[in-house]
Each structure stands twice: as C-alpha cells, then as structure tokens.
Tab-separated table of C-alpha atoms and ligand atoms in Angstrom:
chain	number	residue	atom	x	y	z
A	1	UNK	CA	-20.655	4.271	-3.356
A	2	UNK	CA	-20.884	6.904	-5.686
A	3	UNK	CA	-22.478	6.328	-9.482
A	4	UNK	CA	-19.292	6.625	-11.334
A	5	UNK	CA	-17.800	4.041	-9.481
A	6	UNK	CA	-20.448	1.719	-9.045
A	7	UNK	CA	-20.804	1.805	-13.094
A	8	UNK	CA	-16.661	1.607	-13.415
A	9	UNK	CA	-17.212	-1.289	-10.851
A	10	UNK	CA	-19.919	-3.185	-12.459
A	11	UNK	CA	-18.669	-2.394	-15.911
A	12	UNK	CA	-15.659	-3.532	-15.087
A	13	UNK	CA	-17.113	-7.195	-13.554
A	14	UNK	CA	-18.759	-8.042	-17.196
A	15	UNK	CA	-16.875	-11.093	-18.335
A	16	UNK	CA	-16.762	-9.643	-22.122
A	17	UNK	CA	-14.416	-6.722	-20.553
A	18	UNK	CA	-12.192	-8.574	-18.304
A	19	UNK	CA	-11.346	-10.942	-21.274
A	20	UNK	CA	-10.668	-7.945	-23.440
A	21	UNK	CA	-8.741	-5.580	-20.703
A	22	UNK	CA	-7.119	-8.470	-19.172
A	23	UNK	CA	-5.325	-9.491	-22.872
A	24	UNK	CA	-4.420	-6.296	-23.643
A	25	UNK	CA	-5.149	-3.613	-20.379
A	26	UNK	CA	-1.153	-3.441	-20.214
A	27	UNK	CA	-0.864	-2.657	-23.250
A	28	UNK	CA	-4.043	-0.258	-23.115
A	29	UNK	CA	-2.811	1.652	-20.452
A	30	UNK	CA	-3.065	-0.617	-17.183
A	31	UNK	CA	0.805	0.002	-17.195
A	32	UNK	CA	0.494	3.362	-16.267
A	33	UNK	CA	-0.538	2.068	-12.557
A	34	UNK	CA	1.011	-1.641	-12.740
A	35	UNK	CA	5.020	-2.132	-13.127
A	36	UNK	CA	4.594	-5.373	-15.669
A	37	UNK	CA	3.668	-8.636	-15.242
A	38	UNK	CA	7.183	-10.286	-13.794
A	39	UNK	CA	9.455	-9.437	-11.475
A	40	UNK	CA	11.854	-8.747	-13.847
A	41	UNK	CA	9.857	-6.217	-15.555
A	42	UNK	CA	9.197	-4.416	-12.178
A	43	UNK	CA	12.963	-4.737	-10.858
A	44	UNK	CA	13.675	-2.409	-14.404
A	45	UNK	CA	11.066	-0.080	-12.848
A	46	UNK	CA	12.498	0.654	-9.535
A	47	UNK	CA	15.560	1.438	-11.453
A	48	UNK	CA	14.508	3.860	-13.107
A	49	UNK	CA	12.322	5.729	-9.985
A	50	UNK	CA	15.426	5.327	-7.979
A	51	UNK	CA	17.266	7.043	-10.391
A	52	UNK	CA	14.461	9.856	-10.131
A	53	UNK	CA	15.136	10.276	-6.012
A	54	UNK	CA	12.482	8.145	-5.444
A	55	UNK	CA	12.360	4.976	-3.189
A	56	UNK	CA	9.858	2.035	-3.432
A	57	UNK	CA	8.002	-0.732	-1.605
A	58	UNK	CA	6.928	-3.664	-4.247
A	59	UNK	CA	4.019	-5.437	-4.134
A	60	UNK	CA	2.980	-8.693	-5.479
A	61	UNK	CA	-0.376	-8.476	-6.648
A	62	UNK	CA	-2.661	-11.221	-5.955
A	63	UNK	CA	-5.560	-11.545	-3.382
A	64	UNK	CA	-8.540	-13.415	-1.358
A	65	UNK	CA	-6.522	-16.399	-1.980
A	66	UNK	CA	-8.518	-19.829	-1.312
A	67	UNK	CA	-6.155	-22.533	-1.368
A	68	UNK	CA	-3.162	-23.443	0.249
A	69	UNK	CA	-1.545	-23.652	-2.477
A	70	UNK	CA	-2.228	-20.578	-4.127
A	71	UNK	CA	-0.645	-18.751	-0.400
A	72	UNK	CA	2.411	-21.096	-0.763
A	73	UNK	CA	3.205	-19.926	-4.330
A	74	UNK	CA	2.600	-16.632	-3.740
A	75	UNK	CA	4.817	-16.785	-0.422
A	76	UNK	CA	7.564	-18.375	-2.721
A	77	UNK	CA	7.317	-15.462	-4.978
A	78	UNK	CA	7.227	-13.036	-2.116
A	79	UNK	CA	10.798	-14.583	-1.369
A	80	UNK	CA	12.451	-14.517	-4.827
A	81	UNK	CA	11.423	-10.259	-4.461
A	82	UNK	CA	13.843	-10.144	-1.794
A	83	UNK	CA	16.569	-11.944	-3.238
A	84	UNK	CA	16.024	-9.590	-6.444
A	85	UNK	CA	16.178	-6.671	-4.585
A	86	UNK	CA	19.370	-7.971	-3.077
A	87	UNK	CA	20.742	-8.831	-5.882
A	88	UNK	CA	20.177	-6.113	-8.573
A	89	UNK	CA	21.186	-3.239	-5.339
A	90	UNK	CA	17.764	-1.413	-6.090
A	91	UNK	CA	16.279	0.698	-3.379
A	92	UNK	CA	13.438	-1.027	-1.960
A	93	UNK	CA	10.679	-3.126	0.346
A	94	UNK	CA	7.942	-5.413	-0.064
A	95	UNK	CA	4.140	-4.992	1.026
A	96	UNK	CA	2.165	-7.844	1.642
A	97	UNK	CA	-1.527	-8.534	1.783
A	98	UNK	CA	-2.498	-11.349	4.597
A	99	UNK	CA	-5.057	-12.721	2.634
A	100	UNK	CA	-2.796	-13.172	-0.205
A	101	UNK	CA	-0.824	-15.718	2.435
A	102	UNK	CA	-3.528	-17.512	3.777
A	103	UNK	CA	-5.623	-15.610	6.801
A	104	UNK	CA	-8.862	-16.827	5.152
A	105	UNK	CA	-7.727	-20.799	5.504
A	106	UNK	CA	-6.448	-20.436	8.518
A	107	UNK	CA	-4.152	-17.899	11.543
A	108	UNK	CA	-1.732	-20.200	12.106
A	109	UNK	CA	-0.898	-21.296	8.136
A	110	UNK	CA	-0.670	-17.582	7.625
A	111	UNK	CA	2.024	-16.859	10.574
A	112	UNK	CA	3.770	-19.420	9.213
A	113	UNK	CA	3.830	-18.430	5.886
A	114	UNK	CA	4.911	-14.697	7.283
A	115	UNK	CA	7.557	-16.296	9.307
A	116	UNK	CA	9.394	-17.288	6.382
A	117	UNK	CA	8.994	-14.225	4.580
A	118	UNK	CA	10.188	-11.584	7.965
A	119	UNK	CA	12.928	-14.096	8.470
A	120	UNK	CA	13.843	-13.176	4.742
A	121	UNK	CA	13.622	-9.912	4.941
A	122	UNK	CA	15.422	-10.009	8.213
A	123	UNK	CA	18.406	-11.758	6.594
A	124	UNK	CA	18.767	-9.584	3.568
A	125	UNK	CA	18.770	-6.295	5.774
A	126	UNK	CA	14.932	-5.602	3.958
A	127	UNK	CA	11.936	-4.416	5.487
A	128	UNK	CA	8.690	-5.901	4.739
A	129	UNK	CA	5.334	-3.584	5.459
A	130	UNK	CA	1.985	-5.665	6.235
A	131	UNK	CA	-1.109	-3.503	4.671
A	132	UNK	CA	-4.055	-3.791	6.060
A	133	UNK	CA	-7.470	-4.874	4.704
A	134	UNK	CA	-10.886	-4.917	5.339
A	135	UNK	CA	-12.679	-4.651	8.851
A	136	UNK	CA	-13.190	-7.917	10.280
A	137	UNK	CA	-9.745	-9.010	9.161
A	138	UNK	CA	-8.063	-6.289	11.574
A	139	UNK	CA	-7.356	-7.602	15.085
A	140	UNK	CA	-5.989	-10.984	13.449
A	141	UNK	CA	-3.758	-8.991	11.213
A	142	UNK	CA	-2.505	-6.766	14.315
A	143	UNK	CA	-1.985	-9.863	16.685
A	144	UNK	CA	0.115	-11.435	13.757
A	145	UNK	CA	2.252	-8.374	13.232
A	146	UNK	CA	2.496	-8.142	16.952
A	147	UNK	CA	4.053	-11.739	17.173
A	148	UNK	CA	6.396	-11.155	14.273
A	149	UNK	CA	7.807	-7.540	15.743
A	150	UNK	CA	8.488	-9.490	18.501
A	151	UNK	CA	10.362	-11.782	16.920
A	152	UNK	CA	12.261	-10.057	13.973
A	153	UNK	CA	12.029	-6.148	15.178
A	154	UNK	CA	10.663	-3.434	14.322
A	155	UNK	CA	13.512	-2.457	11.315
A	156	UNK	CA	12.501	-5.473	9.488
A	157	UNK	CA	8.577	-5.640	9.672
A	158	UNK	CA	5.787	-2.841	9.793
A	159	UNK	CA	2.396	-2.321	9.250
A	160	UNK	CA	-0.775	-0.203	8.368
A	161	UNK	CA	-3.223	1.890	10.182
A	162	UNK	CA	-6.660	3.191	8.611
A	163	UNK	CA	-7.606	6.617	9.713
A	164	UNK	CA	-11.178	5.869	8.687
A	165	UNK	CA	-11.733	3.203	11.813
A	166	UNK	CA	-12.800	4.236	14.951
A	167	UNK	CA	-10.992	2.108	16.604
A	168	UNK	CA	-7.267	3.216	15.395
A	169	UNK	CA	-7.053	5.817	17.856
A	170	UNK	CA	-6.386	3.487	20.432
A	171	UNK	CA	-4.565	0.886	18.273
A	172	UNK	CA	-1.952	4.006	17.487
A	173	UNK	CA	-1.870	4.575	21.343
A	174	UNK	CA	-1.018	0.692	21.777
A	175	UNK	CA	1.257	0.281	18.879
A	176	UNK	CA	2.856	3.652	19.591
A	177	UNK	CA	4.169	1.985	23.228
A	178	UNK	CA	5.865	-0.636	21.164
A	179	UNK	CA	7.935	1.881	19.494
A	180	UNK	CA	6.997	0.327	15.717
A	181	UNK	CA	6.620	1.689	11.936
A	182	UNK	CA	3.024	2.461	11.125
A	183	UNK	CA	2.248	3.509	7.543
A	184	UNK	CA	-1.046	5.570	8.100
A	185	UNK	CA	-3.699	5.626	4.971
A	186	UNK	CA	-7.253	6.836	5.138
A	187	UNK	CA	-8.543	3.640	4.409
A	188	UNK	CA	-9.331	1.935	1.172
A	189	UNK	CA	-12.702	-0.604	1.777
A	190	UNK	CA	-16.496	0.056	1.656
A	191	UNK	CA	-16.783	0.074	5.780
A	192	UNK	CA	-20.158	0.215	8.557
A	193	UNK	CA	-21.114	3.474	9.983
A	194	UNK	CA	-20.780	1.574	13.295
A	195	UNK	CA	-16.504	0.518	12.593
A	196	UNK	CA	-15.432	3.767	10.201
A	197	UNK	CA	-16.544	7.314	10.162
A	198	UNK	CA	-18.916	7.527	7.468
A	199	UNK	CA	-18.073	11.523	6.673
A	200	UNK	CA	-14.805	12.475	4.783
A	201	UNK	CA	-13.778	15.346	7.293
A	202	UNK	CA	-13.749	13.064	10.365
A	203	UNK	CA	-11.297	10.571	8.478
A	204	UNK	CA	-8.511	13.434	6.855
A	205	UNK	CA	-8.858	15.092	10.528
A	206	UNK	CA	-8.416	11.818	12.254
A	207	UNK	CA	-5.330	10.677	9.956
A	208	UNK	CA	-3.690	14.134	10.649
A	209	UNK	CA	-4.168	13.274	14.666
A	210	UNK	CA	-2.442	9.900	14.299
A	211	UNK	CA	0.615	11.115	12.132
A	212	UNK	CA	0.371	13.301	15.018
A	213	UNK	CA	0.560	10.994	18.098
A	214	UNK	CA	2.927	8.061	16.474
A	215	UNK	CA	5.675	10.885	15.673
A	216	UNK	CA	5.499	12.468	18.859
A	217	UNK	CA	6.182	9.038	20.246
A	218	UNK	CA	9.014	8.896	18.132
A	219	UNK	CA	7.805	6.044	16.103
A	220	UNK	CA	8.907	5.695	12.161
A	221	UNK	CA	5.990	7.250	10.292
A	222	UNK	CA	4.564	7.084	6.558
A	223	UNK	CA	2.227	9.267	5.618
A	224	UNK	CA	0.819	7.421	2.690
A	225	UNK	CA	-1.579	9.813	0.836
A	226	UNK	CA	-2.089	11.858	-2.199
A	227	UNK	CA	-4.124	14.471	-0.297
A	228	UNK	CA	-2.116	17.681	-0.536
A	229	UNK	CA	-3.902	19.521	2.442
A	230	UNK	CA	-2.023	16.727	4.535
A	231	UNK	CA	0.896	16.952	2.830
A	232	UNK	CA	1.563	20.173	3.285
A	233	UNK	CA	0.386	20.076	7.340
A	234	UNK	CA	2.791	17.458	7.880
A	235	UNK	CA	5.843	19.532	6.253
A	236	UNK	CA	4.733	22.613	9.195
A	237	UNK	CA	4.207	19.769	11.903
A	238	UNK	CA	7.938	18.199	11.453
A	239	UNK	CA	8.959	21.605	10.826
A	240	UNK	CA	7.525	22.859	14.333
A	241	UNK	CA	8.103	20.019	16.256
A	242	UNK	CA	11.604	19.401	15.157
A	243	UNK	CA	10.725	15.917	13.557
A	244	UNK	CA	14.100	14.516	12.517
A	245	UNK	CA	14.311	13.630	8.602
A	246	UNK	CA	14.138	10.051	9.138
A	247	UNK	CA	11.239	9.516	11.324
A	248	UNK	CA	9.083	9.904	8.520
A	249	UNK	CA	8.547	9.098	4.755
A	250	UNK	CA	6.052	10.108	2.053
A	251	UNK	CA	4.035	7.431	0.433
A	252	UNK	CA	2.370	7.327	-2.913
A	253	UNK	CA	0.941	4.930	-5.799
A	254	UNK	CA	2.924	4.357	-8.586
A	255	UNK	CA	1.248	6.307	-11.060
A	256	UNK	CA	-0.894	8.634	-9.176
A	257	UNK	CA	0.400	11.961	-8.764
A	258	UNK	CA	3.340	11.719	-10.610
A	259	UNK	CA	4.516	15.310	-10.344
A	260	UNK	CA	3.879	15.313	-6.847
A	261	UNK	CA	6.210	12.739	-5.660
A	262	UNK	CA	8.966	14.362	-8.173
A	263	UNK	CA	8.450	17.710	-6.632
A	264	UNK	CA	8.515	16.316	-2.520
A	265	UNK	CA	11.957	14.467	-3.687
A	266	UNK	CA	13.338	18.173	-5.174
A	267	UNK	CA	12.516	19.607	-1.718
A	268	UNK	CA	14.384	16.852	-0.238
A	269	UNK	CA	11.752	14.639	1.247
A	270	UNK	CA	11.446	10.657	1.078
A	271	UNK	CA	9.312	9.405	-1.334
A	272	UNK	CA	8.345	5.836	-1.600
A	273	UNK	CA	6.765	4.893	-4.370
A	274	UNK	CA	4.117	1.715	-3.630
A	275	UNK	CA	4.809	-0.554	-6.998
A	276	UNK	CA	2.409	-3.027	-7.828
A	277	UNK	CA	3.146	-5.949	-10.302
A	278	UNK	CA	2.453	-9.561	-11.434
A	279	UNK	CA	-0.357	-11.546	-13.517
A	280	UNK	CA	-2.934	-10.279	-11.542
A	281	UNK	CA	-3.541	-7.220	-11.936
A	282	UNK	CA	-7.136	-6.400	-13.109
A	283	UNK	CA	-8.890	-6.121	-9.852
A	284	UNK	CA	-5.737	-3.529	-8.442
A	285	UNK	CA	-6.437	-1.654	-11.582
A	286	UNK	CA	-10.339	-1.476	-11.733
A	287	UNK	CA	-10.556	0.086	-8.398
A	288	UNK	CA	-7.864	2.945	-9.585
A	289	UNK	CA	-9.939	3.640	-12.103
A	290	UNK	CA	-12.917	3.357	-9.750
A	291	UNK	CA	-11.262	5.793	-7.197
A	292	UNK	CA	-10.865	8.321	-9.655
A	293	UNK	CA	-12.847	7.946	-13.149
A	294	UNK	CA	-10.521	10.902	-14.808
A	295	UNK	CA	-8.119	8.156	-15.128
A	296	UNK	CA	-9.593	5.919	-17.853
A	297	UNK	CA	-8.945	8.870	-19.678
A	298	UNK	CA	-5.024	8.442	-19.414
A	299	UNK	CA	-5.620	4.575	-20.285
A	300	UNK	CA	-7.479	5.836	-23.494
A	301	UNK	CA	-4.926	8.642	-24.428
A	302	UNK	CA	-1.875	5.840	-23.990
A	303	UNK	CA	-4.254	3.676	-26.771
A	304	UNK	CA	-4.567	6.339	-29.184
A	305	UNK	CA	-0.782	7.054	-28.504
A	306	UNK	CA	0.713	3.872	-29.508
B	401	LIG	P1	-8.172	11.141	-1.154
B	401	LIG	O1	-8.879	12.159	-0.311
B	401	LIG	O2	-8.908	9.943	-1.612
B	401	LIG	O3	-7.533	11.831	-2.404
B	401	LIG	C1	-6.815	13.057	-2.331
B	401	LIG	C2	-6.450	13.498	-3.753
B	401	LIG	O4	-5.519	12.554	-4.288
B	401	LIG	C3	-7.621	13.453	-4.725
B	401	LIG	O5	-8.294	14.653	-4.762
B	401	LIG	C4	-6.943	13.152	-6.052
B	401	LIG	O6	-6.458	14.359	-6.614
B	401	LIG	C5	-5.760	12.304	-5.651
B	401	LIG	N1	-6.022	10.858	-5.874
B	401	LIG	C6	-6.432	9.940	-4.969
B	401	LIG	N2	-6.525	8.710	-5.530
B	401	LIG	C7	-6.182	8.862	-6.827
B	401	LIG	C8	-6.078	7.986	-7.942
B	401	LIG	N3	-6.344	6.691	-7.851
B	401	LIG	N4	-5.692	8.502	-9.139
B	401	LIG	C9	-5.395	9.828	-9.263
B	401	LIG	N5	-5.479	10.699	-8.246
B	401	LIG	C10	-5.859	10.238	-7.050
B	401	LIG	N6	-5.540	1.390	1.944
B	401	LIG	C11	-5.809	0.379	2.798
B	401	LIG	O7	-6.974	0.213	3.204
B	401	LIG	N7	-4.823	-0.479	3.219
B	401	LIG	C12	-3.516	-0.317	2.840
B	401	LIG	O8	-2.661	-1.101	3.257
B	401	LIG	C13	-3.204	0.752	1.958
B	401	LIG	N8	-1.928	0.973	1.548
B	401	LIG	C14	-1.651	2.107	0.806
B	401	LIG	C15	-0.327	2.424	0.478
B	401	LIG	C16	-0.015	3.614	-0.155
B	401	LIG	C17	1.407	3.955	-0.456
B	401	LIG	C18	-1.078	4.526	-0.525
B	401	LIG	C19	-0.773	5.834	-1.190
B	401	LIG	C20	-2.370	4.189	-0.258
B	401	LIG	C21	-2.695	2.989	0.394
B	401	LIG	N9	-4.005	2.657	0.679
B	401	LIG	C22	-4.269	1.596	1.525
B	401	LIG	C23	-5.135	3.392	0.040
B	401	LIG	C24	-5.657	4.509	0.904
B	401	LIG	O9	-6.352	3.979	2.005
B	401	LIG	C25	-6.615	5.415	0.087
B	401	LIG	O10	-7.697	4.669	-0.379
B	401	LIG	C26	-5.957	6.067	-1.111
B	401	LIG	O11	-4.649	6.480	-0.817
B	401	LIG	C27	-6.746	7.319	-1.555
B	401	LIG	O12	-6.796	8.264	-0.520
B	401	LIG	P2	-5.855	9.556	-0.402
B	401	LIG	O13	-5.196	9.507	0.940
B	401	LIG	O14	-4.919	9.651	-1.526
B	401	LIG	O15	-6.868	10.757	-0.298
C-alpha cells in the first residue's frame, strides 16, 4: 500500500473525521462519487445520466454485514430498487455485494436472501450483477451465482471476474462454457502474492486476455475500467473480430472520469454508469479518495464553491 493511501486510509479511520465527514461529507463533496442518501435521491440521478446516453447499474451501499437482520433489511431495500426502477421507467440494474446479504453468517441464509432478490429482478425484466469481493470469499460467491444462473438465466443475473487473481483464467474458461455475463475489473482488495499477481503489468495484460476469451465465446462482456490503454484495445479488438454492439458494454464509477464516459456514449458505445447510494457511504468514499488522492481536491474545491 502506497503512503498516500495508507495516510488517506488511516486519516480517514480517526473517529474525530468520520463524525465530521460523515455529517457533512455530502455536502463537502462526497456527492461527487455518491448519488444521495435515498433511493429517491439516486432514482433523480439516473435520470439525469440517462438523459446524457448513459446507462446505470445502482448499488446499495452497505457492507460486512453481521447480523441477520442487518442482510434482511438491506435485502428489503435491494427489492424496493427494483420496483423503483420499474416504476419511474429509468434505465437501469442493481449490483449487489454478498456480504451485504449475509455470506459471513452463513451460505445458505445468503442464497436465500439472493433468491428473492433474482426472482425480483427476474419478474420485472431487470438484471441484477453480483460483484465480487475479497479472496477467500470467491469460490462461495461463484457456486452461489452458479446455482442462481441456473435457476433464473443468464439475462437476469451476472457476475464479476478480477483480472488480478490467478485463478480467473480458468474460472473465465469455466464460466465462459456456461454462456454467462461476466463484468471483468482488475480487482479492487489488498490480495497475497500467492492468489493475485503482485505487479501491475501482469493484471492490465491478464484483464485484456479475459475480455479476450469470454467475447470470443460469445459471452455478454463489461469491461469495467477507467484505464484508457484498455479502452481503446477493446474498441480495435471488437472492431477486428467483428464483436457485435451488444456483446459488450463499458463500465465506469459514477464520478470518475466523467468526460470519458460522455465521450464513449458520442462515439456510440454503452456506457453504464456504476451508482452508488444510501446512508452508508463513508467507507465507499474513503477508498475513492484512497485510490486516487487528486480527488480530495475536487471534495475541497466543491466546499469552497458552495
Ligand atoms: P487503474 O489502472 O487503477 O486506473 C486507470 C486510470 O483510471 C488511472 O490512471 C486514473 O486516471 C483513473 N482512475 C482510476 N480510479 C480512479 C478514481 N477513483 N478517481 C479518479 N480516477 C481514477 N472491484 C472489485 O474487486 N469487485 C467488483 O465487483 C468491482 N466492481 C467494479 C465496477 C465498476 C463499474 C468499476 C469501474 C470498477 C469496479 N471495481 C470492482 C474496481 C476495480 O477492481 C478497480 O479497483 C478500479 O476500477 C480501478 O481500476 P481501473 O481499472 O480503473 O484501472
């Protein structure tokens, strides 16, 4: 971990701060990266991207939850998303976080809190994308997804792949038989030499070889990155291979390379925009700030602004 973001980190863990930021971070700038605090707020929000070209997955922020209660409220809420999506028309999916429903109590309670919510999605027509977290909760989270696809298909549930793992290569291969929708990311937790590649180079060139592989086995693909070099390989690699327009979709953060994801939608690519939102927010935004420490500058420009 570099310095900057161990300080940003460790900075950002004082209790003093998180009182402050967490009061008024929205209003300080967390806002730039977080679409409000209730679903209403962030239903306004999609709005307005899809009336930029721009499509979006929502996410419900919230996660490492402990108590079954906790992962039944949050499932609840997962719901309602759906039936606001349905019912305001906007252009959107939902991304979930397993540990936000449960996997640390227990498999099962987590399945069947996912039932319930790939059930929903399947009856509104909606799509919901599982992301993927740290190492040792990968097989579970694949096994799950596997059980679900099985059950709901492959329009109605997804999930991610880290190009940092070793092991992803193969899981592509697997996953790539079933014919389902991988969103590929480089891979966002501190990771062992002995599961992820430890240098940079091995994980861009391994993420370009599974966009690769899972859309030459015709599979839905999103390449979810803000890395331009990839971008721009994967425009000549549909282009060469004659990659129909909707096997794929671009994915970035909301906030993060705003001019980007306008400019890929004026060429005429899909954009989704990943939309975080609720009460709990603080964590998502300390490690933005953490990837990237150029960014508390926005959140202090956007104080001095107001
Ligand atoms: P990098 O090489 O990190 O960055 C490339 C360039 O992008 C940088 O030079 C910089 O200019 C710009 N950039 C990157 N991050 C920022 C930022 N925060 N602010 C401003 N500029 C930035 N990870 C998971 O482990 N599991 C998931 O389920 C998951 N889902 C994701 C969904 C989406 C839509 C996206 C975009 C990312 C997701 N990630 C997930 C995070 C991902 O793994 C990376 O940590 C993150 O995308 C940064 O890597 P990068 O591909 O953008 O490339």
């Amino acid at each position: 971990m570099s310095f900057s973001r161990k300080a940003v980190l460790t900075i950002a863990g004082n209790p003093l701060v998180t009182r402050f930021v967490s009061k008024y971070g929205l209003k300080l700038g967390a806002s730039r990266f977080v679409a409000g605090e209730t679903l209403d707020e962030a239903v306004d929000i999609v709005k307005k991207l899809n009336e930029e070209g721009l499509v979006v997955t929502l996410d419900l922020l919230g996660e490492s939850v402990t108590t079954e209660e906790e992962a039944r409220q949050a499932t609840d809420a997962i719901l309602a998303i759906f039936d606001a999506i349905a019912q305001s028309g906007v252009h959107s999916n939902v991304s979930v976080k397993l540990t936000q429903l449960g996997l640390d109590i227990s498999y099962d309670f987590c399945l069947e809190n996912m039932h319930r919510i790939a059930a929903k999605a399947k009856e509104k027509s909606n799509f919901v994308r599982i992301d993927m977290e740290d190492s040792p909760r990968v097989q579970q989270t694949i096994d799950l997804f596997k059980t679900l696809v099985n059950e709901y298909g492959k329009e109605h549930v997804g999930l991610v792949i880290q190009s940092y793992l070793y092991r992803s290569e193969s899981d592509v291969k697997e996953l790539g038989e079933m014919g389902v929708n991988l969103r590929i990311v480089k891979g966002a937790y501190k990771e062992p030499k002995d599961v992820a590649f430890p240098d940079k180079k091995d994980v861009d060139e391994n993420y370009l070889k599974l966009v690769a592989m899972h859309l030459k086995n015709g599979c839905y693909t999103a390449i979810a990155t803000h890395d331009e070099n990839i971008i721009n390989w994967t425009k000549q690699f549909v282009k060469e291979n004659n990659i129909p327009d909707d096997l794929y979709e671009f994915q970035m953060l909301y906030g993060v390379r705003n001019g980007l994801q306008r400019q890929l939608v004026a060429e005429g690519y899909k954009v989704r925009v990943y939309t975080p939102f609720g009460k709990d927010w603080y964590p998502y935004f300390t490690r933005r700030i953490a990837e990237r420490p150029a960014n508390a500058l926005f959140v202090l420009k956007s104080f001095f602004k107001d």
